[in-house]
Amino acid sequence: MIELVELSKNYGAFQALKEINLHVREGEIFGFLGPNGAGKTTTIKIMAGLMKPTSGRARIAGYDICKEPTKAKAQIGLVPDRPFLYEKLTAREFLKFVGTIRGMGASDLEAQMEGLLHTFGLESWADKLIENFSHGMKQRLVMCAALLHRPKVLIVDEPMVGLDPKAARLVKEIFRKESQKGVSIFMSTHTLEVAQEMCHRVAILDRGRIVAQGTAEELAAMTGQFKADLEEVFLRLTTEEEDESS
């Protein structure tokens, strides 16, 4: 569903991404991990069609994001780390706006919207202005908008930030159900416990390069720490990368 091939991005003389290769399968929850400044957000922006790569390609559900951007973007639901909301709209007005932009029919939009408001526990707030929402409620509303058009690929940057434990559990359950329906979920996160719990496979990005990818067990085996948790593996691999570059 997601294919990145030799993907690179330069900002002047600085190379933010260095020939990244990865493949995310249908229905897979894929964790994208890395320290601050590793290049995770740059990768997401390229995948979402918000930025062009310097070289290489990104394909979403079979469509090249640069050559067929409209078709590729139609397959994507995006939850950025800093989502923008029109806070003078109600939740229902905002979702209608998003659905209309997506070209959804009125009856389909209404059914999807009401179902998602219920699923994310926002029914009682549907007709209240977004400016009155807590951060966690805004985060859930953005996820409603991302899933509204039934995307084949969901790209999420730090999905659990600002969510209380109850809301975080709800989002995890929803992600698992979407995965079971065949939606591929690309999740960038600093919360290694979430990645360990949720992801079928993960990739670790450091200084613009993927230093490891596979299941948590495969990554642990790479470090020789077969019983290590993902946090130990992450710290060992990123520390080794720093040592080699110093």
C-alpha angles and dihedrals in degrees: 000000000000121000124177115185123189088328114185135170128191128192100197106298093346116094107209096176124030117200099309118195124186141138127207116199129220111281093009124137103216122191120213110198135178145127122274111291094021093123102259097130091045089054092050093049090053092048091050093049094247094117135026121234121237089228140347126045143264121210123193117194088338097313124113106234092217100041098038104022097157094052093043094048090050087065095051134088110191129200106180124199090249106033121195119226132181095237096191089065126080118243091255092049091049093051091047089052092051093045092050091052088051090055096243119163117248098248094044091047092050093050094046093045095051092045093052094045087055094045093051094044096246100117095109090049097046095108098039123099114265090230087073093056124106118239091259092051091050089051091052091048091053089053089051089054092047092053096040097097095042097249122202091217127042116195113194128182112201097338098184100049110125095005120128117228093265093051091044091054090049092052091048090052091049092049091051091050092048089050090052088053090057100262113144112224120203107193124188111194145155090204100097093183089060091049091049092049099042113027128089089199137000139202123209115214121196127172091348096308132100103238096181142357136180139079119328088255092051091050091049089052090053090060094044089243100114095175097040120123121234093264092058091046092048094050093046095049096045092044091051089052091052092048092051093050095047 
